[in-house]
């Protein structure tokens, strides 16, 4: 009799298999990337049931067989930092950016995050859901099967819960894995200017409800000049930890306040941005297991010359992951492949480091490393067939979508459409 596979994908030119363990890949380990050539994979009940050579798979019984035609197959990508749910858009800010108005100044004048807060308050839950669905479908089309999504454009109880409710509905509707983060401490609403402690206290009153209703796994805060201080962030996140949340920090994005050090001391899953992280902050990251989630798309979009010091972080021994930071103000793209190119060009990361940073280390940054970020027997068969000749090609050929087909639990969830081939008789 023998086993019948639900699906065999054969003739895989390169199968990318990031190494998974209890801890994220740190420092030099990020250079290790197992790549099997002429490979195949077998799926049973949505899980990886076999990995081996393409020729060995030829005799297997399978309900369906896909010829990968020598293309690259990787685990589904993991995007560990997105602001997926928001109202409105901010194209009007582009001219301010061109005129050189700094990001924090736009925010201080009530624009930036605060303008998205108004639009999010004014949008119905249905509108937010429709809009977020559109962005999420685009993320999936770029090969993402696991992602994190934050609230943070409410800054009041009702709107924060509305955003988290939308994330919950997205989790129910879409066949991808979504980790939800409560970012009620994303900015200071004008009514609370000078009363930041009071505002944080109000936001922390939501912890109980958010926890009880399972609306978020993590709590995050924007620790930055003019937003929340290191001390305020520590106190807020400490409370969140006591309530059983994992914690994350928007840390040292613009000024080196010590957000990286704080993240490590709290045992945060990740410290994100880190463009301005100090030598001491980087040293601390190397000592702990907090993942440095770098967001080069944001640095690019804000028009900055200096990017996060990824090379130093890796040389010192830190664990680095990459994310889009998709949001309507500082990084307006769902394309994690574009971020892979920026990581190569601006962060000087190697192709192997980049692949680990968008798979296994990204999964560690959101507590999903035992389920996502690699392909192993028994794990969900979340994978992407890439229409590229080898794994180094994706960071190299930038700004376009290389995904051919995206699978979640062994099922095709997105496929690239072919050119229609329609002949127009009166073409001119
Ligand atoms: O991660 N830095 C703070 N928060 C977001 C930007 C949000 C926005 O501008 O709407 C970020 O870049
Ligand atoms: Fe962010």
CSV table of C-alpha atoms and ligand atoms in Angstrom, one decimal:
chain,number,residue,atom,x,y,z
A,1,UNK,CA,0.0,0.0,0.0
A,2,UNK,CA,2.3,2.7,1.2
A,3,UNK,CA,1.6,6.3,2.0
A,4,UNK,CA,-0.2,8.6,-0.4
A,5,UNK,CA,0.8,12.2,-0.2
A,6,UNK,CA,-1.7,15.0,-0.6
A,7,UNK,CA,0.8,17.0,-2.5
A,8,UNK,CA,4.3,16.5,-3.8
A,9,UNK,CA,6.3,19.5,-5.1
A,10,UNK,CA,9.2,18.2,-7.1
A,11,UNK,CA,12.0,19.6,-9.3
A,12,UNK,CA,12.8,22.4,-6.8
A,13,UNK,CA,16.0,24.0,-8.0
A,14,UNK,CA,16.8,25.3,-4.5
A,15,UNK,CA,14.9,24.5,-1.3
A,16,UNK,CA,15.7,27.0,1.4
A,17,UNK,CA,15.7,25.5,4.9
A,18,UNK,CA,16.5,28.0,7.7
A,19,UNK,CA,17.8,26.3,10.9
A,20,UNK,CA,15.4,26.5,13.8
A,21,UNK,CA,16.2,26.2,17.4
A,22,UNK,CA,15.0,27.5,20.7
A,23,UNK,CA,16.9,30.8,20.2
A,24,UNK,CA,17.0,33.1,17.2
A,25,UNK,CA,20.1,32.9,15.0
A,26,UNK,CA,22.7,35.3,16.4
A,27,UNK,CA,25.7,36.9,14.9
A,28,UNK,CA,27.7,34.5,12.6
A,29,UNK,CA,24.9,31.9,12.9
A,30,UNK,CA,22.9,34.2,10.6
A,31,UNK,CA,25.2,33.3,7.8
A,32,UNK,CA,24.2,29.6,7.9
A,33,UNK,CA,21.4,28.8,5.5
A,34,UNK,CA,20.8,25.2,4.3
A,35,UNK,CA,19.9,25.1,0.7
A,36,UNK,CA,19.1,21.7,-0.9
A,37,UNK,CA,19.4,21.4,-4.7
A,38,UNK,CA,17.1,19.3,-6.9
A,39,UNK,CA,14.8,18.8,-3.9
A,40,UNK,CA,11.2,17.9,-3.3
A,41,UNK,CA,8.7,18.1,-0.5
A,42,UNK,CA,5.7,16.0,0.4
A,43,UNK,CA,2.6,17.2,2.3
A,44,UNK,CA,0.0,15.2,4.2
A,45,UNK,CA,-2.9,16.9,6.1
A,46,UNK,CA,-1.4,20.3,5.5
A,47,UNK,CA,1.9,19.5,7.1
A,48,UNK,CA,5.3,18.7,5.8
A,49,UNK,CA,5.6,14.9,5.7
A,50,UNK,CA,8.8,14.4,3.7
A,51,UNK,CA,11.7,16.4,2.4
A,52,UNK,CA,14.3,14.9,0.1
A,53,UNK,CA,15.7,14.6,-3.4
A,54,UNK,CA,13.5,15.2,-6.4
A,55,UNK,CA,14.4,11.9,-8.0
A,56,UNK,CA,13.4,9.9,-4.9
A,57,UNK,CA,10.0,11.5,-4.9
A,58,UNK,CA,9.3,10.2,-8.4
A,59,UNK,CA,8.0,6.8,-7.2
A,60,UNK,CA,5.8,8.3,-4.4
A,61,UNK,CA,2.0,8.1,-4.7
A,62,UNK,CA,0.4,11.6,-4.5
A,63,UNK,CA,-3.0,13.1,-5.1
A,64,UNK,CA,-1.4,16.1,-6.6
A,65,UNK,CA,2.0,16.8,-8.1
A,66,UNK,CA,3.5,20.2,-8.8
A,67,UNK,CA,6.6,20.6,-11.0
A,68,UNK,CA,8.5,23.6,-9.5
A,69,UNK,CA,10.5,23.7,-12.9
A,70,UNK,CA,13.8,24.3,-11.1
A,71,UNK,CA,12.6,27.3,-9.2
A,72,UNK,CA,13.4,28.3,-5.7
A,73,UNK,CA,11.1,27.2,-2.8
A,74,UNK,CA,11.3,28.9,0.6
A,75,UNK,CA,9.2,28.8,3.8
A,76,UNK,CA,6.4,31.4,3.7
A,77,UNK,CA,7.9,34.8,4.7
A,78,UNK,CA,7.2,36.2,8.1
A,79,UNK,CA,6.6,40.0,8.5
A,80,UNK,CA,7.1,40.7,12.2
A,81,UNK,CA,6.1,44.4,12.3
A,82,UNK,CA,3.2,46.0,10.5
A,83,UNK,CA,0.6,48.6,11.2
A,84,UNK,CA,-2.0,46.9,9.0
A,85,UNK,CA,-5.2,48.5,10.2
A,86,UNK,CA,-5.8,52.2,9.8
A,87,UNK,CA,-8.1,54.7,8.2
A,88,UNK,CA,-7.3,57.2,5.5
A,89,UNK,CA,-3.9,57.8,3.9
A,90,UNK,CA,-1.3,60.6,4.0
A,91,UNK,CA,-0.1,61.3,0.5
A,92,UNK,CA,-0.5,65.1,1.4
A,93,UNK,CA,2.6,64.7,3.7
A,94,UNK,CA,4.9,63.8,0.8
A,95,UNK,CA,5.3,67.5,-0.1
A,96,UNK,CA,6.2,68.3,3.6
A,97,UNK,CA,8.8,65.6,3.5
A,98,UNK,CA,10.2,67.0,0.3
A,99,UNK,CA,10.4,70.4,1.9
A,100,UNK,CA,12.5,68.8,4.7
A,101,UNK,CA,10.0,69.0,7.5
A,102,UNK,CA,11.1,66.3,10.0
A,103,UNK,CA,8.9,63.3,10.9
A,104,UNK,CA,8.6,64.3,14.6
A,105,UNK,CA,7.8,67.9,13.7
A,106,UNK,CA,4.9,66.8,11.5
A,107,UNK,CA,3.7,64.7,14.4
A,108,UNK,CA,4.2,67.6,16.9
A,109,UNK,CA,1.9,69.8,14.7
A,110,UNK,CA,-0.9,67.3,14.9
A,111,UNK,CA,-0.2,65.6,11.6
A,112,UNK,CA,1.6,62.3,11.0
A,113,UNK,CA,0.3,59.5,13.3
A,114,UNK,CA,-2.3,61.9,14.8
A,115,UNK,CA,-3.8,62.5,11.4
A,116,UNK,CA,-4.2,58.8,10.9
A,117,UNK,CA,-5.7,58.6,14.4
A,118,UNK,CA,-8.5,61.0,13.3
A,119,UNK,CA,-9.1,59.0,10.1
A,120,UNK,CA,-9.2,55.7,12.1
A,121,UNK,CA,-11.6,57.1,14.6
A,122,UNK,CA,-13.9,58.3,11.8
A,123,UNK,CA,-13.9,55.0,10.0
A,124,UNK,CA,-16.4,52.3,10.7
A,125,UNK,CA,-15.2,48.8,11.7
A,126,UNK,CA,-16.4,47.6,8.3
A,127,UNK,CA,-14.4,50.2,6.5
A,128,UNK,CA,-11.3,49.4,8.4
A,129,UNK,CA,-11.8,45.7,7.7
A,130,UNK,CA,-12.2,46.2,4.0
A,131,UNK,CA,-9.1,48.4,3.8
A,132,UNK,CA,-7.0,46.1,5.9
A,133,UNK,CA,-8.1,43.1,3.8
A,134,UNK,CA,-6.9,44.9,0.7
A,135,UNK,CA,-3.4,45.4,2.2
A,136,UNK,CA,-3.3,41.9,3.7
A,137,UNK,CA,-4.1,40.3,0.4
A,138,UNK,CA,-1.3,42.3,-1.1
A,139,UNK,CA,1.1,41.1,1.6
A,140,UNK,CA,0.1,37.5,0.9
A,141,UNK,CA,0.8,38.0,-2.8
A,142,UNK,CA,4.4,38.9,-1.8
A,143,UNK,CA,4.8,35.6,-0.1
A,144,UNK,CA,3.9,36.4,3.5
A,145,UNK,CA,2.1,33.6,5.4
A,146,UNK,CA,2.7,34.8,9.0
A,147,UNK,CA,2.7,38.4,10.2
A,148,UNK,CA,2.2,40.7,13.1
A,149,UNK,CA,-0.4,43.5,13.1
A,150,UNK,CA,-0.6,46.4,15.6
A,151,UNK,CA,-3.3,48.7,16.8
A,152,UNK,CA,-2.1,52.3,17.8
A,153,UNK,CA,-4.2,54.6,15.6
A,154,UNK,CA,-7.0,54.9,18.2
A,155,UNK,CA,-5.3,56.2,21.3
A,156,UNK,CA,-8.7,55.9,23.0
A,157,UNK,CA,-10.3,52.7,24.4
A,158,UNK,CA,-13.1,52.4,21.8
A,159,UNK,CA,-10.9,53.0,18.7
A,160,UNK,CA,-8.0,50.8,20.0
A,161,UNK,CA,-10.5,48.0,20.6
A,162,UNK,CA,-12.1,48.6,17.2
A,163,UNK,CA,-8.7,48.1,15.5
A,164,UNK,CA,-7.9,45.0,17.5
A,165,UNK,CA,-11.4,43.7,16.6
A,166,UNK,CA,-10.6,44.1,13.0
A,167,UNK,CA,-7.3,42.2,13.4
A,168,UNK,CA,-9.4,39.4,15.1
A,169,UNK,CA,-11.7,39.3,12.1
A,170,UNK,CA,-8.8,39.2,9.7
A,171,UNK,CA,-7.4,36.2,11.6
A,172,UNK,CA,-10.7,34.4,11.2
A,173,UNK,CA,-11.1,35.2,7.5
A,174,UNK,CA,-7.6,34.7,6.1
A,175,UNK,CA,-5.6,31.5,5.9
A,176,UNK,CA,-2.5,33.1,7.3
A,177,UNK,CA,-1.2,33.4,10.9
A,178,UNK,CA,-1.6,36.8,12.4
A,179,UNK,CA,-0.1,37.9,15.7
A,180,UNK,CA,-1.8,40.9,17.3
A,181,UNK,CA,-0.1,43.7,19.2
A,182,UNK,CA,-1.7,46.4,21.4
A,183,UNK,CA,0.1,49.7,20.6
A,184,UNK,CA,-2.2,52.0,22.5
A,185,UNK,CA,1.0,53.9,23.5
A,186,UNK,CA,1.8,54.9,19.9
A,187,UNK,CA,1.6,58.7,20.3
A,188,UNK,CA,0.3,61.3,22.8
A,189,UNK,CA,-3.2,62.6,21.9
A,190,UNK,CA,-3.3,66.4,22.1
A,191,UNK,CA,-5.7,66.3,25.1
A,192,UNK,CA,-2.9,64.5,27.1
A,193,UNK,CA,0.0,66.7,26.1
A,194,UNK,CA,2.1,67.1,29.3
A,195,UNK,CA,0.0,64.4,30.9
A,196,UNK,CA,1.7,61.4,29.4
A,197,UNK,CA,1.7,59.4,32.6
A,198,UNK,CA,-2.1,59.8,32.9
A,199,UNK,CA,-2.5,58.7,29.3
A,200,UNK,CA,-0.4,55.6,29.8
A,201,UNK,CA,-2.3,54.8,32.9
A,202,UNK,CA,-5.5,55.0,30.8
A,203,UNK,CA,-4.1,52.7,28.1
A,204,UNK,CA,-3.0,50.2,30.7
A,205,UNK,CA,-6.5,50.0,32.0
A,206,UNK,CA,-7.3,48.2,28.8
A,207,UNK,CA,-4.8,45.4,29.4
A,208,UNK,CA,-7.3,43.4,31.3
A,209,UNK,CA,-10.0,43.5,28.6
A,210,UNK,CA,-7.5,42.9,25.8
A,211,UNK,CA,-6.0,39.9,27.6
A,212,UNK,CA,-9.3,38.4,28.6
A,213,UNK,CA,-10.8,38.7,25.2
A,214,UNK,CA,-7.6,37.3,23.6
A,215,UNK,CA,-7.3,40.5,21.4
A,216,UNK,CA,-3.5,40.8,21.5
A,217,UNK,CA,-0.5,38.7,22.3
A,218,UNK,CA,2.0,41.6,22.6
A,219,UNK,CA,2.1,45.1,24.0
A,220,UNK,CA,4.3,47.7,22.2
A,221,UNK,CA,5.2,51.4,22.9
A,222,UNK,CA,6.8,54.2,20.9
A,223,UNK,CA,9.8,55.1,23.1
A,224,UNK,CA,11.1,58.3,21.5
A,225,UNK,CA,11.8,62.0,22.1
A,226,UNK,CA,8.5,63.9,22.4
A,227,UNK,CA,6.5,60.6,22.7
A,228,UNK,CA,7.3,58.4,25.7
A,229,UNK,CA,10.4,58.3,27.8
A,230,UNK,CA,12.4,55.2,28.7
A,231,UNK,CA,11.1,55.4,32.3
A,232,UNK,CA,7.5,55.6,31.1
A,233,UNK,CA,8.1,52.8,28.6
A,234,UNK,CA,9.6,50.6,31.3
A,235,UNK,CA,6.7,51.1,33.7
A,236,UNK,CA,4.1,50.6,31.0
A,237,UNK,CA,5.7,47.4,29.6
A,238,UNK,CA,6.4,46.0,33.1
A,239,UNK,CA,2.7,46.2,33.8
A,240,UNK,CA,1.9,44.5,30.5
A,241,UNK,CA,4.3,41.7,31.3
A,242,UNK,CA,2.7,41.2,34.7
A,243,UNK,CA,-0.6,40.8,32.9
A,244,UNK,CA,1.0,38.0,30.8
A,245,UNK,CA,1.7,39.9,27.5
A,246,UNK,CA,4.9,39.6,25.5
A,247,UNK,CA,6.5,43.0,25.0
A,248,UNK,CA,8.0,44.9,22.1
A,249,UNK,CA,9.4,48.4,21.7
A,250,UNK,CA,9.6,51.0,18.9
A,251,UNK,CA,13.2,51.7,20.1
A,252,UNK,CA,15.9,54.2,19.3
A,253,UNK,CA,14.3,55.1,15.9
A,254,UNK,CA,15.4,58.7,15.8
A,255,UNK,CA,17.3,59.4,19.0
A,256,UNK,CA,19.4,57.0,21.0
A,257,UNK,CA,17.3,57.1,24.2
A,258,UNK,CA,18.3,53.6,25.4
A,259,UNK,CA,15.3,51.7,24.0
A,260,UNK,CA,17.5,48.7,23.0
A,261,UNK,CA,18.9,48.4,26.5
A,262,UNK,CA,15.4,48.6,28.0
A,263,UNK,CA,14.1,45.9,25.6
A,264,UNK,CA,16.8,43.5,26.6
A,265,UNK,CA,16.4,44.2,30.3
A,266,UNK,CA,12.6,43.5,30.0
A,267,UNK,CA,13.3,40.3,28.0
A,268,UNK,CA,11.3,41.8,25.1
A,269,UNK,CA,10.7,39.6,22.1
A,270,UNK,CA,11.9,42.4,19.9
A,271,UNK,CA,13.3,45.9,19.8
A,272,UNK,CA,12.3,47.5,16.5
A,273,UNK,CA,13.8,50.3,14.3
A,274,UNK,CA,17.2,50.8,16.2
A,275,UNK,CA,18.5,53.2,13.6
A,276,UNK,CA,20.0,55.3,16.4
A,277,UNK,CA,20.9,52.4,18.8
A,278,UNK,CA,24.1,53.2,20.7
A,279,UNK,CA,27.1,50.9,21.0
A,280,UNK,CA,26.0,50.0,24.4
A,281,UNK,CA,22.5,49.1,23.2
A,282,UNK,CA,24.0,46.9,20.5
A,283,UNK,CA,26.2,45.2,23.0
A,284,UNK,CA,23.1,44.5,25.2
A,285,UNK,CA,21.2,43.1,22.2
A,286,UNK,CA,24.1,40.7,21.5
A,287,UNK,CA,24.0,39.5,25.1
A,288,UNK,CA,20.2,38.7,25.2
A,289,UNK,CA,17.7,37.0,22.9
A,290,UNK,CA,15.7,40.1,22.1
A,291,UNK,CA,15.5,40.2,18.3
A,292,UNK,CA,16.6,43.4,16.6
A,293,UNK,CA,13.8,44.0,14.0
A,294,UNK,CA,15.2,46.3,11.4
A,295,UNK,CA,13.0,48.4,9.1
A,296,UNK,CA,15.1,49.8,6.3
A,297,UNK,CA,12.0,50.6,4.3
A,298,UNK,CA,11.2,53.3,6.9
A,299,UNK,CA,14.6,54.8,6.8
A,300,UNK,CA,14.4,54.9,3.0
A,301,UNK,CA,10.9,56.4,3.1
A,302,UNK,CA,11.8,59.0,5.6
A,303,UNK,CA,14.7,60.0,3.4
A,304,UNK,CA,17.4,59.4,6.0
A,305,UNK,CA,21.1,58.9,5.1
A,306,UNK,CA,21.9,56.7,8.0
A,307,UNK,CA,20.5,53.2,8.3
A,308,UNK,CA,20.5,50.9,11.3
A,309,UNK,CA,23.9,49.4,11.9
A,310,UNK,CA,23.1,45.9,10.9
A,311,UNK,CA,26.7,44.9,10.3
A,312,UNK,CA,27.8,46.0,13.7
A,313,UNK,CA,24.8,44.2,15.3
A,314,UNK,CA,25.6,41.0,13.5
A,315,UNK,CA,29.3,41.3,14.1
A,316,UNK,CA,28.7,41.8,17.8
A,317,UNK,CA,26.4,38.8,17.9
A,318,UNK,CA,22.9,40.1,17.9
A,319,UNK,CA,19.9,38.4,16.2
A,320,UNK,CA,18.5,40.5,13.4
A,321,UNK,CA,15.1,40.2,11.6
A,322,UNK,CA,13.6,42.4,8.9
A,323,UNK,CA,10.0,43.7,8.6
A,324,UNK,CA,8.1,46.1,6.4
A,325,UNK,CA,6.7,48.4,9.2
A,326,UNK,CA,3.9,48.8,6.7
A,327,UNK,CA,2.0,51.9,7.7
A,328,UNK,CA,0.4,55.0,6.1
A,329,UNK,CA,3.2,57.5,7.1
A,330,UNK,CA,6.7,56.2,7.4
A,331,UNK,CA,6.7,53.1,5.2
A,332,UNK,CA,4.0,52.7,2.7
A,333,UNK,CA,4.7,49.3,1.2
A,334,UNK,CA,3.4,45.8,1.8
A,335,UNK,CA,6.4,44.4,-0.2
A,336,UNK,CA,8.8,42.5,2.1
A,337,UNK,CA,10.8,41.5,-1.0
A,338,UNK,CA,11.6,45.2,-1.4
A,339,UNK,CA,12.8,45.3,2.2
A,340,UNK,CA,15.1,42.4,1.4
A,341,UNK,CA,16.7,44.5,-1.4
A,342,UNK,CA,17.1,47.5,0.9
A,343,UNK,CA,18.7,45.1,3.5
A,344,UNK,CA,21.2,44.1,0.9
A,345,UNK,CA,21.9,47.6,-0.5
A,346,UNK,CA,21.7,49.7,2.6
A,347,UNK,CA,22.3,47.4,5.6
A,348,UNK,CA,24.9,45.4,3.7
A,349,UNK,CA,23.4,42.1,4.8
A,350,UNK,CA,24.3,39.0,2.9
A,351,UNK,CA,21.7,37.0,1.0
A,352,UNK,CA,21.9,34.2,3.7
A,353,UNK,CA,21.5,36.7,6.5
A,354,UNK,CA,18.5,38.3,4.7
A,355,UNK,CA,16.7,35.0,4.2
A,356,UNK,CA,17.1,34.1,7.9
A,357,UNK,CA,15.9,37.6,8.8
A,358,UNK,CA,12.6,37.2,7.0
A,359,UNK,CA,12.0,33.7,8.0
A,360,UNK,CA,13.2,32.1,11.3
A,361,UNK,CA,14.4,35.2,13.1
A,362,UNK,CA,11.3,37.1,12.1
A,363,UNK,CA,9.3,34.2,13.6
A,364,UNK,CA,11.3,34.4,16.8
A,365,UNK,CA,10.5,38.2,17.0
A,366,UNK,CA,6.8,37.3,17.3
A,367,UNK,CA,7.0,34.1,19.3
A,368,UNK,CA,6.2,31.8,16.4
A,369,UNK,CA,9.5,30.1,15.8
A,370,UNK,CA,8.1,26.7,16.7
A,371,UNK,CA,5.5,27.0,13.9
A,372,UNK,CA,6.7,29.3,11.2
A,373,UNK,CA,10.0,30.4,9.6
A,374,UNK,CA,11.2,27.1,8.3
A,375,UNK,CA,10.1,23.8,6.7
A,376,UNK,CA,10.5,20.7,8.8
A,377,UNK,CA,8.6,17.4,9.1
A,378,UNK,CA,5.5,18.0,11.1
A,379,UNK,CA,5.3,21.7,10.6
A,380,UNK,CA,2.6,23.5,8.6
A,381,UNK,CA,3.4,23.4,4.9
A,382,UNK,CA,3.6,27.1,4.4
A,383,UNK,CA,5.8,27.8,1.4
A,384,UNK,CA,6.4,30.0,-1.6
A,385,UNK,CA,7.5,29.0,-5.1
A,386,UNK,CA,9.6,31.9,-6.4
A,387,UNK,CA,10.1,32.5,-10.1
A,388,UNK,CA,13.8,33.1,-9.7
A,389,UNK,CA,16.9,31.1,-10.7
A,390,UNK,CA,18.4,31.1,-7.2
A,391,UNK,CA,17.9,32.5,-3.7
A,392,UNK,CA,20.3,35.4,-4.2
A,393,UNK,CA,18.2,36.7,-7.0
A,394,UNK,CA,15.4,38.2,-4.9
A,395,UNK,CA,17.4,40.9,-3.1
A,396,UNK,CA,19.2,41.6,-6.4
A,397,UNK,CA,16.2,42.3,-8.6
A,398,UNK,CA,14.3,44.9,-6.6
A,399,UNK,CA,10.8,46.5,-6.4
A,400,UNK,CA,8.9,43.7,-8.1
A,401,UNK,CA,7.1,40.6,-7.0
A,402,UNK,CA,9.0,37.3,-7.6
A,403,UNK,CA,6.4,35.1,-6.0
A,404,UNK,CA,4.9,32.5,-8.4
A,405,UNK,CA,2.6,30.8,-5.9
A,406,UNK,CA,2.0,30.9,-2.2
A,407,UNK,CA,0.9,27.9,-0.1
A,408,UNK,CA,-0.5,27.8,3.4
A,409,UNK,CA,-0.9,24.4,5.1
A,410,UNK,CA,-0.3,22.8,1.8
A,411,UNK,CA,-3.1,24.7,0.0
A,412,UNK,CA,-2.5,27.2,-2.8
A,413,UNK,CA,-3.7,30.7,-1.5
A,414,UNK,CA,-2.2,33.0,-4.1
A,415,UNK,CA,-0.9,32.5,-7.6
A,416,UNK,CA,0.5,35.0,-10.1
A,417,UNK,CA,-1.7,35.6,-13.1
A,418,UNK,CA,-0.2,35.0,-16.5
A,419,UNK,CA,-0.2,37.7,-19.2
A,420,UNK,CA,-3.5,37.4,-20.9
A,421,UNK,CA,-2.2,36.8,-24.4
A,422,UNK,CA,-5.2,38.6,-25.8
A,423,UNK,CA,-4.7,39.8,-29.4
A,424,UNK,CA,-6.3,43.2,-30.1
A,425,UNK,CA,-7.2,43.4,-33.8
A,426,UNK,CA,-7.4,47.2,-33.7
A,427,UNK,CA,-4.5,47.8,-31.4
A,428,UNK,CA,-3.6,51.3,-32.7
B,1,LIG,O1,6.9,52.4,13.2
B,1,LIG,N1,7.5,55.2,14.6
B,1,LIG,C1,6.4,55.1,14.9
B,1,LIG,N2,5.4,54.5,14.4
B,1,LIG,C2,5.3,54.0,13.0
B,1,LIG,C3,4.9,55.1,12.1
B,1,LIG,C4,3.5,55.3,12.1
B,1,LIG,C5,3.0,56.4,11.2
B,1,LIG,O2,3.7,57.4,10.8
B,1,LIG,O3,1.8,56.4,11.0
B,1,LIG,C6,6.6,53.4,12.6
B,1,LIG,O4,7.4,53.9,11.8
B,2,LIG,FE1,6.2,50.6,13.5
